[in-house]
């Protein structure tokens, strides 16, 4: 059997630890757990309370609607963690107030040993949690009712950067977004479906032409849909040649 210790261990502290079960039961994340490339534990925050009712939230000072999650259970978990593993973990607080999550941050986080997500609910966690937090991260400009789904989104993206998790690591490194371009369109059989044909070049068997076609499609899509990415991108010579060809085709078409 495989006795290797996972390179990257995820922990999610939540009042709804069961939410993570389905995520861990399918696809690439499940495989990576089985292969012990990554580790994951969902922790029930209530196990770190001390009162009879296992209270995790309370009314907020200063008034206003909504409950706030108490800070003590998170600190108790953190202290127990440091005691058990003898090292400080990296703590992520999913919150709409955080910096926007992206592939660059996913890659950075994939190099940490132990990653803990503190999943809040209601109006969030008592601000004093910030003493323990290394990264406050948002997954987009919309409000979700808890940090569990964002934690799963981030674990999915982060684990893809752990070598061995995605079968062909080249496909991660070459991943469109990682390279600063959107992905090119993909096709599979049949060649024709209800009059819709697969682009001829993909059937040609000419790898050079296929590569150039895909690169041009990626560049066009990025320029039109994500001008922000297009303007940020440092184009290679090969990419600049592809841009020239796009322009040439446009001018030819206009004549
Ligand atoms: Cl990380 N948490 C919550 N509650 N809502 C969000 C979010 C995070 N990112 C976007 N919306």
Short mmCIF file of C-alpha atoms in Angstrom, two decimals, residues 3-246:
data_model
loop_
_atom_site.label_atom_id
_atom_site.label_comp_id
_atom_site.label_asym_id
_atom_site.label_seq_id
_atom_site.Cartn_x
_atom_site.Cartn_y
_atom_site.Cartn_z
CA UNK A 3 2.50 4.84 2.86
CA UNK A 4 3.32 8.33 1.58
CA UNK A 5 2.20 11.29 3.64
CA UNK A 6 0.04 13.75 1.69
CA UNK A 7 1.93 16.82 0.47
CA UNK A 8 -1.02 19.03 1.19
CA UNK A 9 -3.55 18.61 3.98
CA UNK A 10 -6.85 20.50 3.94
CA UNK A 11 -8.98 21.11 7.04
CA UNK A 12 -12.40 22.76 7.04
CA UNK A 13 -13.89 23.95 10.32
CA UNK A 14 -17.66 24.28 10.03
CA UNK A 15 -20.98 23.82 11.82
CA UNK A 16 -22.06 21.78 8.75
CA UNK A 17 -19.13 19.36 8.23
CA UNK A 18 -21.42 16.93 6.33
CA UNK A 19 -21.59 19.41 3.44
CA UNK A 20 -18.11 18.25 2.40
CA UNK A 21 -19.02 14.56 2.02
CA UNK A 22 -20.33 14.69 -1.54
CA UNK A 23 -17.42 16.84 -2.69
CA UNK A 24 -14.97 14.24 -1.35
CA UNK A 25 -16.84 11.35 -3.00
CA UNK A 26 -16.39 12.14 -6.68
CA UNK A 27 -13.86 12.66 -9.40
CA UNK A 28 -10.38 14.04 -9.17
CA UNK A 29 -10.58 15.11 -5.50
CA UNK A 30 -11.70 11.64 -4.41
CA UNK A 31 -8.92 9.98 -6.43
CA UNK A 32 -6.31 12.33 -4.96
CA UNK A 33 -7.48 11.48 -1.43
CA UNK A 34 -7.33 7.75 -2.20
CA UNK A 35 -3.81 8.13 -3.60
CA UNK A 36 -2.88 10.14 -0.49
CA UNK A 37 -1.62 13.00 -2.65
CA UNK A 38 -3.79 15.26 -0.52
CA UNK A 39 -5.54 14.87 2.83
CA UNK A 40 -8.85 16.30 4.01
CA UNK A 41 -10.67 16.51 7.33
CA UNK A 42 -13.97 18.25 7.99
CA UNK A 43 -14.09 19.41 11.60
CA UNK A 44 -17.29 20.04 13.53
CA UNK A 45 -16.89 23.43 15.19
CA UNK A 46 -19.30 22.32 17.93
CA UNK A 47 -16.69 19.81 19.11
CA UNK A 48 -14.66 22.83 20.23
CA UNK A 49 -17.39 24.44 22.35
CA UNK A 50 -17.49 24.02 26.13
CA UNK A 51 -21.10 24.85 27.09
CA UNK A 52 -24.00 22.42 27.39
CA UNK A 53 -25.76 23.77 24.30
CA UNK A 54 -22.56 23.73 22.20
CA UNK A 55 -23.15 27.36 21.23
CA UNK A 56 -21.29 28.69 18.18
CA UNK A 57 -23.07 32.03 17.60
CA UNK A 58 -24.44 34.97 19.55
CA UNK A 59 -26.07 38.42 19.20
CA UNK A 60 -23.78 41.21 18.07
CA UNK A 61 -22.44 44.04 20.20
CA UNK A 62 -23.82 47.39 19.13
CA UNK A 63 -27.07 45.83 17.99
CA UNK A 64 -28.37 45.14 14.46
CA UNK A 65 -29.99 42.07 12.98
CA UNK A 66 -28.24 38.75 12.52
CA UNK A 67 -26.03 36.54 14.59
CA UNK A 68 -22.23 36.48 14.71
CA UNK A 69 -20.10 33.38 15.15
CA UNK A 70 -18.22 33.24 18.41
CA UNK A 71 -14.48 33.33 18.23
CA UNK A 72 -13.53 30.99 21.12
CA UNK A 73 -14.31 27.63 19.41
CA UNK A 74 -12.09 28.58 16.43
CA UNK A 75 -9.23 29.53 18.77
CA UNK A 76 -9.69 26.32 20.72
CA UNK A 77 -9.46 24.31 17.50
CA UNK A 78 -6.40 26.29 16.38
CA UNK A 79 -4.57 25.76 19.68
CA UNK A 80 -5.36 22.02 19.62
CA UNK A 81 -4.08 21.86 16.04
CA UNK A 82 -0.77 23.57 16.83
CA UNK A 83 -0.40 21.32 19.87
CA UNK A 84 -1.02 18.17 17.80
CA UNK A 85 1.05 18.96 14.69
CA UNK A 86 3.71 21.12 16.33
CA UNK A 87 3.55 23.75 13.57
CA UNK A 88 1.46 26.71 12.54
CA UNK A 89 -0.97 25.99 9.68
CA UNK A 90 -1.98 28.47 6.97
CA UNK A 91 -5.45 29.77 7.77
CA UNK A 92 -7.87 30.91 5.07
CA UNK A 93 -11.02 32.84 5.90
CA UNK A 94 -13.56 32.65 3.07
CA UNK A 95 -15.36 36.02 3.06
CA UNK A 96 -16.86 38.30 0.41
CA UNK A 97 -14.58 41.02 1.89
CA UNK A 98 -11.40 39.12 0.94
CA UNK A 99 -9.08 39.38 -2.03
CA UNK A 100 -10.44 37.73 -5.17
CA UNK A 101 -9.44 34.09 -5.59
CA UNK A 102 -7.65 33.17 -8.82
CA UNK A 103 -5.37 30.50 -10.27
CA UNK A 104 -2.25 32.39 -9.17
CA UNK A 105 -3.36 32.29 -5.53
CA UNK A 106 -4.39 28.64 -5.96
CA UNK A 107 -0.86 27.79 -7.08
CA UNK A 108 0.67 29.72 -4.15
CA UNK A 109 -1.57 27.93 -1.63
CA UNK A 110 -0.81 24.51 -3.14
CA UNK A 111 2.74 24.88 -1.79
CA UNK A 112 1.66 25.18 1.86
CA UNK A 113 1.65 22.05 4.03
CA UNK A 114 -1.52 22.45 6.08
CA UNK A 115 -4.40 24.63 4.91
CA UNK A 116 -7.30 25.38 7.26
CA UNK A 117 -10.56 26.96 6.10
CA UNK A 118 -12.61 28.69 8.80
CA UNK A 119 -16.16 28.52 7.47
CA UNK A 120 -18.45 31.21 8.82
CA UNK A 121 -22.24 31.43 8.61
CA UNK A 122 -24.76 34.20 9.43
CA UNK A 123 -23.10 37.65 9.50
CA UNK A 124 -19.63 36.08 9.72
CA UNK A 125 -17.15 35.42 12.50
CA UNK A 126 -16.23 37.84 15.32
CA UNK A 127 -13.58 40.17 13.85
CA UNK A 128 -10.97 39.04 16.38
CA UNK A 129 -10.57 35.85 14.29
CA UNK A 130 -8.24 37.99 12.13
CA UNK A 131 -5.42 37.33 14.63
CA UNK A 132 -5.30 33.73 13.32
CA UNK A 133 -6.00 34.39 9.65
CA UNK A 134 -3.33 34.46 6.92
CA UNK A 135 -5.59 34.95 3.88
CA UNK A 136 -9.08 36.49 3.61
CA UNK A 137 -10.40 35.29 0.26
CA UNK A 138 -13.56 35.86 -1.79
CA UNK A 139 -14.57 33.71 -4.74
CA UNK A 140 -16.54 36.41 -6.54
CA UNK A 141 -18.77 39.44 -6.24
CA UNK A 142 -21.90 37.81 -4.87
CA UNK A 143 -22.92 36.86 -1.36
CA UNK A 144 -23.18 33.22 -0.26
CA UNK A 145 -24.68 32.07 3.02
CA UNK A 146 -21.53 30.38 4.29
CA UNK A 147 -17.88 29.65 3.70
CA UNK A 148 -18.34 25.94 2.95
CA UNK A 149 -18.98 26.19 -0.80
CA UNK A 150 -16.14 28.71 -1.28
CA UNK A 151 -13.83 26.37 0.68
CA UNK A 152 -14.74 23.51 -1.69
CA UNK A 153 -14.24 25.73 -4.75
CA UNK A 154 -10.80 26.72 -3.48
CA UNK A 155 -9.80 23.16 -2.50
CA UNK A 156 -10.74 21.98 -5.99
CA UNK A 157 -8.62 24.64 -7.71
CA UNK A 158 -5.69 24.32 -5.25
CA UNK A 159 -5.47 20.52 -5.38
CA UNK A 160 -5.10 20.64 -9.18
CA UNK A 161 -1.65 22.17 -8.63
CA UNK A 162 -0.44 19.25 -6.51
CA UNK A 163 1.67 17.03 -8.79
CA UNK A 164 -0.15 13.77 -9.62
CA UNK A 165 -3.67 15.02 -8.85
CA UNK A 166 -4.48 15.83 -12.47
CA UNK A 167 -3.33 12.91 -14.64
CA UNK A 168 -1.35 14.99 -17.11
CA UNK A 169 0.33 17.85 -15.24
CA UNK A 170 1.10 19.56 -18.55
CA UNK A 171 -2.61 20.18 -18.96
CA UNK A 172 -2.58 22.12 -15.66
CA UNK A 173 0.49 24.18 -16.56
CA UNK A 174 -0.83 24.85 -20.04
CA UNK A 175 -4.31 25.55 -18.70
CA UNK A 176 -5.64 28.52 -20.55
CA UNK A 177 -6.17 30.75 -17.52
CA UNK A 178 -2.74 29.88 -16.11
CA UNK A 179 -1.24 31.03 -19.41
CA UNK A 180 -3.36 34.18 -19.37
CA UNK A 181 -5.66 33.08 -22.19
CA UNK A 182 -9.10 31.48 -22.27
CA UNK A 183 -9.35 27.87 -23.40
CA UNK A 184 -9.89 27.03 -27.08
CA UNK A 185 -13.10 25.20 -28.11
CA UNK A 186 -13.16 21.37 -27.89
CA UNK A 187 -14.99 18.87 -30.10
CA UNK A 188 -15.58 15.11 -30.03
CA UNK A 189 -17.48 12.64 -32.26
CA UNK A 190 -19.55 12.79 -34.42
CA UNK A 191 -17.96 14.92 -37.14
CA UNK A 192 -21.38 16.29 -37.99
CA UNK A 193 -24.37 16.69 -35.68
CA UNK A 194 -27.63 18.23 -36.96
CA UNK A 195 -25.70 20.04 -39.66
CA UNK A 196 -23.11 21.37 -37.20
CA UNK A 197 -19.63 20.40 -38.37
CA UNK A 198 -16.37 20.08 -36.47
CA UNK A 199 -13.83 22.59 -37.90
CA UNK A 200 -12.01 20.82 -40.79
CA UNK A 201 -8.52 21.61 -39.49
CA UNK A 202 -9.11 19.40 -36.42
CA UNK A 203 -9.70 16.41 -38.71
CA UNK A 204 -6.61 17.13 -40.82
CA UNK A 205 -4.09 15.31 -38.63
CA UNK A 206 -1.70 18.25 -39.18
CA UNK A 207 -0.54 18.96 -35.63
CA UNK A 208 1.12 22.28 -36.49
CA UNK A 209 -2.07 23.60 -38.13
CA UNK A 210 -4.19 22.31 -35.23
CA UNK A 211 -1.94 24.04 -32.71
CA UNK A 212 -2.07 27.34 -34.58
CA UNK A 213 -5.86 27.11 -34.99
CA UNK A 214 -6.32 26.55 -31.25
CA UNK A 215 -3.98 29.37 -30.33
CA UNK A 216 -5.82 31.77 -32.64
CA UNK A 217 -9.19 30.73 -31.18
CA UNK A 218 -7.85 31.26 -27.63
CA UNK A 219 -6.53 34.72 -28.51
CA UNK A 220 -9.75 35.81 -30.26
CA UNK A 221 -11.93 34.60 -27.39
CA UNK A 222 -9.74 36.29 -24.78
CA UNK A 223 -9.64 39.60 -26.66
CA UNK A 224 -13.42 39.66 -27.08
CA UNK A 225 -14.59 38.25 -23.72
CA UNK A 226 -11.79 39.18 -21.34
CA UNK A 227 -10.03 42.31 -22.57
CA UNK A 228 -8.62 42.64 -19.00
CA UNK A 229 -6.67 39.38 -19.45
CA UNK A 230 -5.70 40.29 -23.02
CA UNK A 231 -4.21 43.65 -21.96
CA UNK A 232 -2.27 42.06 -19.07
CA UNK A 233 -0.74 39.31 -21.19
CA UNK A 234 2.91 39.19 -22.22
CA UNK A 235 2.65 37.60 -25.67
CA UNK A 236 5.33 35.20 -26.88
CA UNK A 237 6.69 35.48 -30.41
CA UNK A 238 4.51 32.50 -31.45
CA UNK A 239 1.42 34.24 -30.05
CA UNK A 240 2.27 37.49 -31.84
CA UNK A 241 2.58 35.55 -35.10
CA UNK A 242 -0.88 34.10 -34.42
CA UNK A 243 -2.25 37.63 -33.87
CA UNK A 244 -0.74 38.70 -37.21
CA UNK A 245 -2.49 35.82 -38.89
CA UNK A 246 -5.83 36.73 -37.26
#
